[in-house]
PDB file of N, CA and C in Angstrom:
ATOM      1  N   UNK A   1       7.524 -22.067   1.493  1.00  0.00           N
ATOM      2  CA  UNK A   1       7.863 -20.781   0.909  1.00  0.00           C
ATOM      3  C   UNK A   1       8.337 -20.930  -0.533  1.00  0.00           C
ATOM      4  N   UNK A   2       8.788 -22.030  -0.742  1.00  0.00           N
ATOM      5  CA  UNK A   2       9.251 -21.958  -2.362  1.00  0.00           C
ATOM      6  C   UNK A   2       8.430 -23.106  -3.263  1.00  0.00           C
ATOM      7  N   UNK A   3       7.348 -23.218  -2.629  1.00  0.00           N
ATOM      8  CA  UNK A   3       5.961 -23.923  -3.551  1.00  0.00           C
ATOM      9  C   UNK A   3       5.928 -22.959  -4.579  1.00  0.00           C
ATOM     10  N   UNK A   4       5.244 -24.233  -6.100  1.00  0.00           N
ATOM     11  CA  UNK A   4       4.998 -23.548  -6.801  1.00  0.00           C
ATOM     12  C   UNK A   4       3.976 -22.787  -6.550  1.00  0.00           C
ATOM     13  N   UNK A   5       2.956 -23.154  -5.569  1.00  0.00           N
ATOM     14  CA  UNK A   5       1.225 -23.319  -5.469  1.00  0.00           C
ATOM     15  C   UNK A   5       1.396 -22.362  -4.374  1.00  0.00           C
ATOM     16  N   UNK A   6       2.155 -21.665  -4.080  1.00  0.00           N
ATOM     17  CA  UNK A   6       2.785 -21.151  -2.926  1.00  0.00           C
ATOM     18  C   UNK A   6       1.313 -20.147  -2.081  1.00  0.00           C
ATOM     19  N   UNK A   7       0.945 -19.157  -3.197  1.00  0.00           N
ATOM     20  CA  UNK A   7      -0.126 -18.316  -2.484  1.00  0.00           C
ATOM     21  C   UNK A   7      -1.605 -19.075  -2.343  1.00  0.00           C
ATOM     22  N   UNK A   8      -1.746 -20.056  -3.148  1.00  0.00           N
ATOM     23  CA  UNK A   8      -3.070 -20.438  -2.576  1.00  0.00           C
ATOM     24  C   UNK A   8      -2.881 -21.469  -1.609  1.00  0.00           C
ATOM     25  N   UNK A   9      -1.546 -22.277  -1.129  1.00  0.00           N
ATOM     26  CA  UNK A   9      -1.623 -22.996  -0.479  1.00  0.00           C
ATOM     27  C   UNK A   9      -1.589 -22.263   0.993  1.00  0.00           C
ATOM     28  N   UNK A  10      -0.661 -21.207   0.729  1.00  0.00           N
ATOM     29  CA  UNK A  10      -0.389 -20.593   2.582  1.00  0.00           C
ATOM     30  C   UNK A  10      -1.503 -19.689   2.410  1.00  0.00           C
ATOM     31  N   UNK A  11      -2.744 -19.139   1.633  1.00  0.00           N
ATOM     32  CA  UNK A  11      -3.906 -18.882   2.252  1.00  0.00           C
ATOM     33  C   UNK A  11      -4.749 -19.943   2.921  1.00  0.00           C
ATOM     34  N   UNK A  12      -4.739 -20.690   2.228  1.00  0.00           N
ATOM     35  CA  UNK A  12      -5.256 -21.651   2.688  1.00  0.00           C
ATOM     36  C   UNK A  12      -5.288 -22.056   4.341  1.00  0.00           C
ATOM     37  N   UNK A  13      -3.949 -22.632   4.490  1.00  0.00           N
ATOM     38  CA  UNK A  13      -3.383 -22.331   5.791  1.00  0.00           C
ATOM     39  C   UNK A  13      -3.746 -21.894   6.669  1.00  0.00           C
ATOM     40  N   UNK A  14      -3.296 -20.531   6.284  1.00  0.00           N
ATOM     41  CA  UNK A  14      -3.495 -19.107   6.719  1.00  0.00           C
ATOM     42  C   UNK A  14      -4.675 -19.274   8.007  1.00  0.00           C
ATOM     43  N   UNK A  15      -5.757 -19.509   6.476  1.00  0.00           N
ATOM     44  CA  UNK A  15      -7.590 -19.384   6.659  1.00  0.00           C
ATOM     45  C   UNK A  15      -7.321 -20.194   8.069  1.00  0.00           C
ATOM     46  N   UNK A  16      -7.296 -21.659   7.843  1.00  0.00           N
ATOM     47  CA  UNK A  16      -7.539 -22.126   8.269  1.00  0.00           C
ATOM     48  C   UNK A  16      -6.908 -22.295   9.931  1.00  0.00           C
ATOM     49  N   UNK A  17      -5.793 -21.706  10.548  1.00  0.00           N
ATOM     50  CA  UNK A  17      -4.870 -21.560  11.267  1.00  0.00           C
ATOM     51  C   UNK A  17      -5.536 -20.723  12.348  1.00  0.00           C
ATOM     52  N   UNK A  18      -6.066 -19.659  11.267  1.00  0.00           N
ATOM     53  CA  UNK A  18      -6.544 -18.151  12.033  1.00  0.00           C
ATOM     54  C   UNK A  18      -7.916 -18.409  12.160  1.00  0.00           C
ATOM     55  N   UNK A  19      -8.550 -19.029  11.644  1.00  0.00           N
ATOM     56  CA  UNK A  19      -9.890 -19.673  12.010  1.00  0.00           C
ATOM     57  C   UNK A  19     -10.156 -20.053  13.501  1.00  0.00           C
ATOM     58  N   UNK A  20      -9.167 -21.223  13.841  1.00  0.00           N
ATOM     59  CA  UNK A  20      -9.331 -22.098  15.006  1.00  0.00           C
ATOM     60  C   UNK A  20      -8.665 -20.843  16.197  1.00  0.00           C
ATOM     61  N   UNK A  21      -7.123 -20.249  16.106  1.00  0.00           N
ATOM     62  CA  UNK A  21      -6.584 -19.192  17.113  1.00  0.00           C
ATOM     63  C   UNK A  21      -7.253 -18.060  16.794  1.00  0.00           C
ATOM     64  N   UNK A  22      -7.791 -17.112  16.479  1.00  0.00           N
ATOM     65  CA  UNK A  22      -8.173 -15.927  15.820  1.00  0.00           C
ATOM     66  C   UNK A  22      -9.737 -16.124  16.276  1.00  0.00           C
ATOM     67  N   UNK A  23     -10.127 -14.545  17.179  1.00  0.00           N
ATOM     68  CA  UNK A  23     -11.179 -14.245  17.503  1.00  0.00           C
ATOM     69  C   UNK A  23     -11.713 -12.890  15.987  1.00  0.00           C
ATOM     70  N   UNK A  24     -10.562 -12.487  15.484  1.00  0.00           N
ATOM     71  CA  UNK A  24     -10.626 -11.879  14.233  1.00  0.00           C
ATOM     72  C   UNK A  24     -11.844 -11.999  12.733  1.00  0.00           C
ATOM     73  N   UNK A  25     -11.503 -11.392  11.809  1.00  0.00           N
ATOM     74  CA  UNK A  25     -11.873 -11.661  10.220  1.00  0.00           C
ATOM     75  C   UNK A  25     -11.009 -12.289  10.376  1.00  0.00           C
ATOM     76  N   UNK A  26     -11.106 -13.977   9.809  1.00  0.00           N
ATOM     77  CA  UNK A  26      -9.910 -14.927   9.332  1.00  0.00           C
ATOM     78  C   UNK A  26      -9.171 -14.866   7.910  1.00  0.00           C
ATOM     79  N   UNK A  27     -10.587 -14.123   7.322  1.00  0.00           N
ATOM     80  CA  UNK A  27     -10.226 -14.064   5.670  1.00  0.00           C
ATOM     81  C   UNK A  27      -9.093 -12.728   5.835  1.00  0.00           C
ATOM     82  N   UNK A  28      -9.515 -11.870   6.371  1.00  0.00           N
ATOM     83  CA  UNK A  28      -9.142 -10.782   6.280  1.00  0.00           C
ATOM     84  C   UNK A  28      -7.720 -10.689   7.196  1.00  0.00           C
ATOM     85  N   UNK A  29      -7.797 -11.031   8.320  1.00  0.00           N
ATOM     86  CA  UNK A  29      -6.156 -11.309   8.351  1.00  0.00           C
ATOM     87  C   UNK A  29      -5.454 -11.980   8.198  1.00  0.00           C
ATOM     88  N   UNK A  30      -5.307 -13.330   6.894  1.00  0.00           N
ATOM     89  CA  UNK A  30      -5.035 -13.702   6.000  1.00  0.00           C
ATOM     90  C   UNK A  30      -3.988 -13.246   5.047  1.00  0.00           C
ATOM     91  N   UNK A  31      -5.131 -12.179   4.337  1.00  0.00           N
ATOM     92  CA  UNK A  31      -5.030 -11.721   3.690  1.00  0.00           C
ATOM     93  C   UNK A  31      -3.574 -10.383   3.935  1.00  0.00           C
ATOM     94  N   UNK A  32      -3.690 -10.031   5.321  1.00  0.00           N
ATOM     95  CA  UNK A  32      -2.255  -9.230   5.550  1.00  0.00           C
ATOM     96  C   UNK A  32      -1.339 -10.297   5.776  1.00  0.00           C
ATOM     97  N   UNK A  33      -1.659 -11.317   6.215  1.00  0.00           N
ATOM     98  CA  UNK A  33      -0.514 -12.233   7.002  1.00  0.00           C
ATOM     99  C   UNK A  33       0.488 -12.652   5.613  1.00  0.00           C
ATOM    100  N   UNK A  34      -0.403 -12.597   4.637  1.00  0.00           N
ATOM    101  CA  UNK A  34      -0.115 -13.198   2.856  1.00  0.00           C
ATOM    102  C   UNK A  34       0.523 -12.362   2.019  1.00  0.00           C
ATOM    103  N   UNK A  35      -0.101 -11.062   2.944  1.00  0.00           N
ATOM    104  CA  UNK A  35       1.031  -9.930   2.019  1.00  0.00           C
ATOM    105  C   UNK A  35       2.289  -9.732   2.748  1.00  0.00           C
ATOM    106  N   UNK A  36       2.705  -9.837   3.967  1.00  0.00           N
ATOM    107  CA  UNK A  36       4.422 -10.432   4.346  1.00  0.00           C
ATOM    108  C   UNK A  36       4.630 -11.432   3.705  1.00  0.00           C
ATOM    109  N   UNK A  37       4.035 -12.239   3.837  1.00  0.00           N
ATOM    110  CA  UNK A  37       4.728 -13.726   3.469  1.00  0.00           C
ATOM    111  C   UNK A  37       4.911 -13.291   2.390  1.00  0.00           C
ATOM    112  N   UNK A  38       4.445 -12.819   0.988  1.00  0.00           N
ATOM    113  CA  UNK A  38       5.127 -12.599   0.017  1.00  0.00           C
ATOM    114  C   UNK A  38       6.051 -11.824  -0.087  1.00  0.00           C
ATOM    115  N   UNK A  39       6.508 -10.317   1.035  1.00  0.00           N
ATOM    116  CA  UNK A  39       7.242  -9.920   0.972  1.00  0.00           C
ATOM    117  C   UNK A  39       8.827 -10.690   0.975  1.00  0.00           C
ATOM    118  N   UNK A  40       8.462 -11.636   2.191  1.00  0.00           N
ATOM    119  CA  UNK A  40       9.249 -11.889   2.853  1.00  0.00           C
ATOM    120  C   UNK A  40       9.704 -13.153   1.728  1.00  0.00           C
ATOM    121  N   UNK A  41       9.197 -13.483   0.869  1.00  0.00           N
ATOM    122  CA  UNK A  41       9.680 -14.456  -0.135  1.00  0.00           C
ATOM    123  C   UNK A  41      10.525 -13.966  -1.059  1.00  0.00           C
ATOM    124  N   UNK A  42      10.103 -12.413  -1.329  1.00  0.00           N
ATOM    125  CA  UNK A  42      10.810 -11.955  -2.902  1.00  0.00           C
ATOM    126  C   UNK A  42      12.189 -11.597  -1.493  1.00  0.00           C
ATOM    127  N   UNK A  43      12.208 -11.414  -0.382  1.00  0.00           N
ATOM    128  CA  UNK A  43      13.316 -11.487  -0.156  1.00  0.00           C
ATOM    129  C   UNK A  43      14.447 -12.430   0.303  1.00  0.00           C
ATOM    130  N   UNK A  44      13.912 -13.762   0.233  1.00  0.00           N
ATOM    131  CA  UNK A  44      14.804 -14.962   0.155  1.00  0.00           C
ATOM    132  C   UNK A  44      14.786 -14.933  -1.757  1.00  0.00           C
ATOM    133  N   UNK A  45      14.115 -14.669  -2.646  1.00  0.00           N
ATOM    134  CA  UNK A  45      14.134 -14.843  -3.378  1.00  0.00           C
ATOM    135  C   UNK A  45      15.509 -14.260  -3.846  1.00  0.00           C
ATOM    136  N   UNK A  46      15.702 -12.727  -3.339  1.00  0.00           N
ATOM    137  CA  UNK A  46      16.663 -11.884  -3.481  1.00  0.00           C
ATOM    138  C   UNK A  46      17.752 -12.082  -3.535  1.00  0.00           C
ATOM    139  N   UNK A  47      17.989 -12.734  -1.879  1.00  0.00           N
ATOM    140  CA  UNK A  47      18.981 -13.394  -1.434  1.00  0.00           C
ATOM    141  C   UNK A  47      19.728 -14.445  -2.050  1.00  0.00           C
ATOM    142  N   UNK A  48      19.016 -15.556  -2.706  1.00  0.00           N
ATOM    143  CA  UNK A  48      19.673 -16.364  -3.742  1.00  0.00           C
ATOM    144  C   UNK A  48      19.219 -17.627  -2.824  1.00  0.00           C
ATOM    145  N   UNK A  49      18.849 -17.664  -1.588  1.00  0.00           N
ATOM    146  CA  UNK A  49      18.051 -18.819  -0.595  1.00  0.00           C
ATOM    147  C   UNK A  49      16.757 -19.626  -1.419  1.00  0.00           C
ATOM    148  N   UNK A  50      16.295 -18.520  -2.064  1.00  0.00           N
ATOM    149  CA  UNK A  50      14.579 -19.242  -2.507  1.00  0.00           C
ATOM    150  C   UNK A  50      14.557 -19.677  -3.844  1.00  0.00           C
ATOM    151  N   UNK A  51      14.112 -20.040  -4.602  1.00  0.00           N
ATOM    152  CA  UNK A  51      14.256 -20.264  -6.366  1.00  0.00           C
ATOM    153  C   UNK A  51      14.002 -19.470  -7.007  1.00  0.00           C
ATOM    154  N   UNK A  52      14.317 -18.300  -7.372  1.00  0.00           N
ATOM    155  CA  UNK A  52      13.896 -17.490  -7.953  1.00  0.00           C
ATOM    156  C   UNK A  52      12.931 -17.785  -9.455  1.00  0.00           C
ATOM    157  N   UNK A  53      12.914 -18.708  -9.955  1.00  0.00           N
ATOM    158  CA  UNK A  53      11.808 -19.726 -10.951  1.00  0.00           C
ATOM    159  C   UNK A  53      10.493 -19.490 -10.383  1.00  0.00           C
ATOM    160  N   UNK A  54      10.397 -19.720  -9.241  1.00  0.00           N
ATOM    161  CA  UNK A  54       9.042 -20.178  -8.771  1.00  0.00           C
ATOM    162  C   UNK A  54       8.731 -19.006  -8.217  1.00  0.00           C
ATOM    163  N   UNK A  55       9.688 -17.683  -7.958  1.00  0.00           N
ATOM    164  CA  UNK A  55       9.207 -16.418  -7.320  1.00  0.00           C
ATOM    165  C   UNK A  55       8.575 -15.726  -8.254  1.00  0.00           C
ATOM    166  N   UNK A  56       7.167 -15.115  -8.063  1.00  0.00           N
ATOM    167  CA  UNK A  56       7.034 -13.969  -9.324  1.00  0.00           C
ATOM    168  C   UNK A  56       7.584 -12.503  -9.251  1.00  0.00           C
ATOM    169  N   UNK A  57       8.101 -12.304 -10.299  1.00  0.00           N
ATOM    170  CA  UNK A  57       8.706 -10.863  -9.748  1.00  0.00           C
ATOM    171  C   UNK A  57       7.283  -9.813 -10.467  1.00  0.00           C
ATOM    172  N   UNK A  58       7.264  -8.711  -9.352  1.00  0.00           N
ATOM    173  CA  UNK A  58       6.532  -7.578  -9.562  1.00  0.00           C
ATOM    174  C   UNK A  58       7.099  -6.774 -10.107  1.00  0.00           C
ATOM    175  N   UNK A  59       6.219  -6.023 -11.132  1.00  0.00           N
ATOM    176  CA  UNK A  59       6.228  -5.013 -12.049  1.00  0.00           C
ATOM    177  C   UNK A  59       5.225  -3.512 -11.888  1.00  0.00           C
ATOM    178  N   UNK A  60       5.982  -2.698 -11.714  1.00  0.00           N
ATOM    179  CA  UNK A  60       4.923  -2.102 -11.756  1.00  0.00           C
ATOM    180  C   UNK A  60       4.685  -1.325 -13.643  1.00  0.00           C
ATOM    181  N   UNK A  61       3.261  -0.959 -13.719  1.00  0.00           N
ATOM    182  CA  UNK A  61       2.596  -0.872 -14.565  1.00  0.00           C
ATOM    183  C   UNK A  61       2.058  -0.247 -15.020  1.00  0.00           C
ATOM    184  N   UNK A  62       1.251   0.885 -14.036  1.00  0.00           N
ATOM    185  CA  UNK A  62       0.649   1.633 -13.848  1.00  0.00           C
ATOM    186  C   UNK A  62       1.581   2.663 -13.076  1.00  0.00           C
ATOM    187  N   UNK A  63       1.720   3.972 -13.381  1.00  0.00           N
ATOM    188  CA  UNK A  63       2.320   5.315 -12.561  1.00  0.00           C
ATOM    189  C   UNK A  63       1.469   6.568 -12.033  1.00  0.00           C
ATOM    190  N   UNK A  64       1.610   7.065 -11.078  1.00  0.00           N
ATOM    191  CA  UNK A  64       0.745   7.738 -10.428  1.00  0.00           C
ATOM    192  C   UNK A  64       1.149   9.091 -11.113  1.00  0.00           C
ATOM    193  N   UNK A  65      -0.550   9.146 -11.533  1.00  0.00           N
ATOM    194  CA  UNK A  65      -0.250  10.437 -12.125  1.00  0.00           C
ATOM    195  C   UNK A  65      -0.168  11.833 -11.399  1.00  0.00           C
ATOM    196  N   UNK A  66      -0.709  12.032 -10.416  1.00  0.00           N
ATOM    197  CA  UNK A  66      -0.930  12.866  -9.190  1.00  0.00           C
ATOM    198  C   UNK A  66       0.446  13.233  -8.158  1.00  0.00           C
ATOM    199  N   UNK A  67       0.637  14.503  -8.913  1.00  0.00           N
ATOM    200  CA  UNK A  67       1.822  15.241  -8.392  1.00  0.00           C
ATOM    201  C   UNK A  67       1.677  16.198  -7.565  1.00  0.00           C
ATOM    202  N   UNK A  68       2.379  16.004  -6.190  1.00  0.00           N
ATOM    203  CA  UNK A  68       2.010  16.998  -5.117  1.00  0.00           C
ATOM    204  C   UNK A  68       2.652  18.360  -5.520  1.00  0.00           C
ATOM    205  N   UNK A  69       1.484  19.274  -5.308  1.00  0.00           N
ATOM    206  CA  UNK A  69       2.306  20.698  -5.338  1.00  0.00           C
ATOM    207  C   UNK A  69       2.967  21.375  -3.824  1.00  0.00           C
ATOM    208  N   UNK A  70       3.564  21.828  -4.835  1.00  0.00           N
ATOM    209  CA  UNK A  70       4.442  22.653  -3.524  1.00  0.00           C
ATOM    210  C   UNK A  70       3.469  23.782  -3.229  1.00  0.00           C
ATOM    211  N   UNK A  71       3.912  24.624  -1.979  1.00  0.00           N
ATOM    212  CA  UNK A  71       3.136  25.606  -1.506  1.00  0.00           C
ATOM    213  C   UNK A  71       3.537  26.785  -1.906  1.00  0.00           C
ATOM    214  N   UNK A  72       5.136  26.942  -2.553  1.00  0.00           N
ATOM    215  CA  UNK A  72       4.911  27.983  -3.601  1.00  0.00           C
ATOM    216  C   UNK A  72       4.128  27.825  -5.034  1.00  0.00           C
ATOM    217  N   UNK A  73       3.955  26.585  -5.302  1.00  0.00           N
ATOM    218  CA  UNK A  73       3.072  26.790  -6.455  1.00  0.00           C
ATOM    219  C   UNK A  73       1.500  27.075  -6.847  1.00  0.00           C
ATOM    220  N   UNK A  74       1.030  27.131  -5.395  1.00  0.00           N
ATOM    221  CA  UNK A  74      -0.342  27.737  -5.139  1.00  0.00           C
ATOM    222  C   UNK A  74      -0.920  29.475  -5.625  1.00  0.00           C
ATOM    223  N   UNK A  75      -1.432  29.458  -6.571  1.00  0.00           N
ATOM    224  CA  UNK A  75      -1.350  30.687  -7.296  1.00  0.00           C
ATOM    225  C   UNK A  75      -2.957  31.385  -6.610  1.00  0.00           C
ATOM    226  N   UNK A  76      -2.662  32.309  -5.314  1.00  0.00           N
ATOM    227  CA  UNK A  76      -3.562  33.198  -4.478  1.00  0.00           C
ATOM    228  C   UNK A  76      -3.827  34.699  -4.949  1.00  0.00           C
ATOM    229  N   UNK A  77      -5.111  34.882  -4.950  1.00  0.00           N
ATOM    230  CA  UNK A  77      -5.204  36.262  -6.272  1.00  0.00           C
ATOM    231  C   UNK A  77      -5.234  37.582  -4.781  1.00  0.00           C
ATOM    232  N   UNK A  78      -4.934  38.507  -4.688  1.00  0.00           N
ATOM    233  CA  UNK A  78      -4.753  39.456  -4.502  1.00  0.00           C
ATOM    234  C   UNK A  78      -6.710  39.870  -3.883  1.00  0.00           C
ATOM    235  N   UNK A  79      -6.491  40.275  -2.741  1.00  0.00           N
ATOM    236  CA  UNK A  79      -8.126  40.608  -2.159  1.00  0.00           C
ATOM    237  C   UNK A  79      -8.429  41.927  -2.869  1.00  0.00           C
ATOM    238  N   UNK A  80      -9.495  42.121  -3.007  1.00  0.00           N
ATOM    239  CA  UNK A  80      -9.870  43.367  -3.600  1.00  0.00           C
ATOM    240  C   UNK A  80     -10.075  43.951  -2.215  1.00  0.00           C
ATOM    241  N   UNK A  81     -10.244  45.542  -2.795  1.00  0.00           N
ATOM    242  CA  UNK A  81     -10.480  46.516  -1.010  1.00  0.00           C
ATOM    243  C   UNK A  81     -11.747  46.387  -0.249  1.00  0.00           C
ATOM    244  N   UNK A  82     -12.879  45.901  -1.449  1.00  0.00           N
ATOM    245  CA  UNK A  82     -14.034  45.843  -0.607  1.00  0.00           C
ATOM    246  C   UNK A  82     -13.735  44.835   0.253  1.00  0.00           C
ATOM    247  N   UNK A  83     -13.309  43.879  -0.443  1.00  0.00           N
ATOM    248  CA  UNK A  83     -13.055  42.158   0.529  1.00  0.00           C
ATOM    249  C   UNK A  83     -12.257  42.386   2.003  1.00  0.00           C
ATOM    250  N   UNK A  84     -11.673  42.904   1.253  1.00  0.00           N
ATOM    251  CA  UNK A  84     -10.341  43.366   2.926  1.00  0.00           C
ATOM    252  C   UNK A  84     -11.854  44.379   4.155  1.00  0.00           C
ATOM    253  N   UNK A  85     -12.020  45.337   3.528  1.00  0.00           N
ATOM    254  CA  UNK A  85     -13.071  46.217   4.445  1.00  0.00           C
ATOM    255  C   UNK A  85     -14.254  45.173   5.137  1.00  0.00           C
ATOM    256  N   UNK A  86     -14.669  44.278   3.962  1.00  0.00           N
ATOM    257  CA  UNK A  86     -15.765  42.867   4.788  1.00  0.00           C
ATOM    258  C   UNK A  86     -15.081  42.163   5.680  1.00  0.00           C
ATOM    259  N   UNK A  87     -14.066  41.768   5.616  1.00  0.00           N
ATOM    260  CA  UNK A  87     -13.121  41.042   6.283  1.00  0.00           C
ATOM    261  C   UNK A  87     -12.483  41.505   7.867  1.00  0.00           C
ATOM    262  N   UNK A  88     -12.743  42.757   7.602  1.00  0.00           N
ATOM    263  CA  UNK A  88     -12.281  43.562   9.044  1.00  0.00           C
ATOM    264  C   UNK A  88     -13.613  43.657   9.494  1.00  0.00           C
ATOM    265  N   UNK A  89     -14.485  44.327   8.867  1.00  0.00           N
ATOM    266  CA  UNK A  89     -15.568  44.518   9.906  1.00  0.00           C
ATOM    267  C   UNK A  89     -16.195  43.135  10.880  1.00  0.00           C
ATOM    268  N   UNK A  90     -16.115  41.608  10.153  1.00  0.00           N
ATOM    269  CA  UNK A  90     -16.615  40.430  11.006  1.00  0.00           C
ATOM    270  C   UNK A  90     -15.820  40.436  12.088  1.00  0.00           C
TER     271      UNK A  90
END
């Protein structure tokens, strides 16, 4: 866990682990097994347990531009009378 070589070595692993036990995608659950393990590093990292040197810390970089609207902010136009009269007769 506190390799420098840390993510290509425990894919590696990983691959190879889940290869032989794993009726699975080996690459592919790997690949989740790799995203705990890193979780689970920045949180020994946290802790003051892991080296924080050799941890990379994440940044984010990019911000989501896509803002949920609320359902009062949905702007609904008013039916005209013909629409309402089509609307009853179906």
């Amino acid at each position: 866990m506190t390799d420098i070589d840390f993510e290509d070595t425990a894919k590696n692993e990983l691959i190879k682990a889940l290869s032989k036990n794993s009726s699975g995608n080996a690459k592919s659950l790997a690949n989740s097994y790799l995203s705990n393990l890193r979780r689970f590093r920045l949180f020994l990292a946290s802790d003051g347990i892991a080296d924080s040197s050799s941890t990379p810390k994440q940044e984010k970089t990019a911000y989501s531009a896509y803002t949920r609207k609320k359902k009062m902010d949905v702007d609904v136009p008013n039916p005209s009378i013909e629409q309402v009269e089509i609307y009853h007769t179906k």
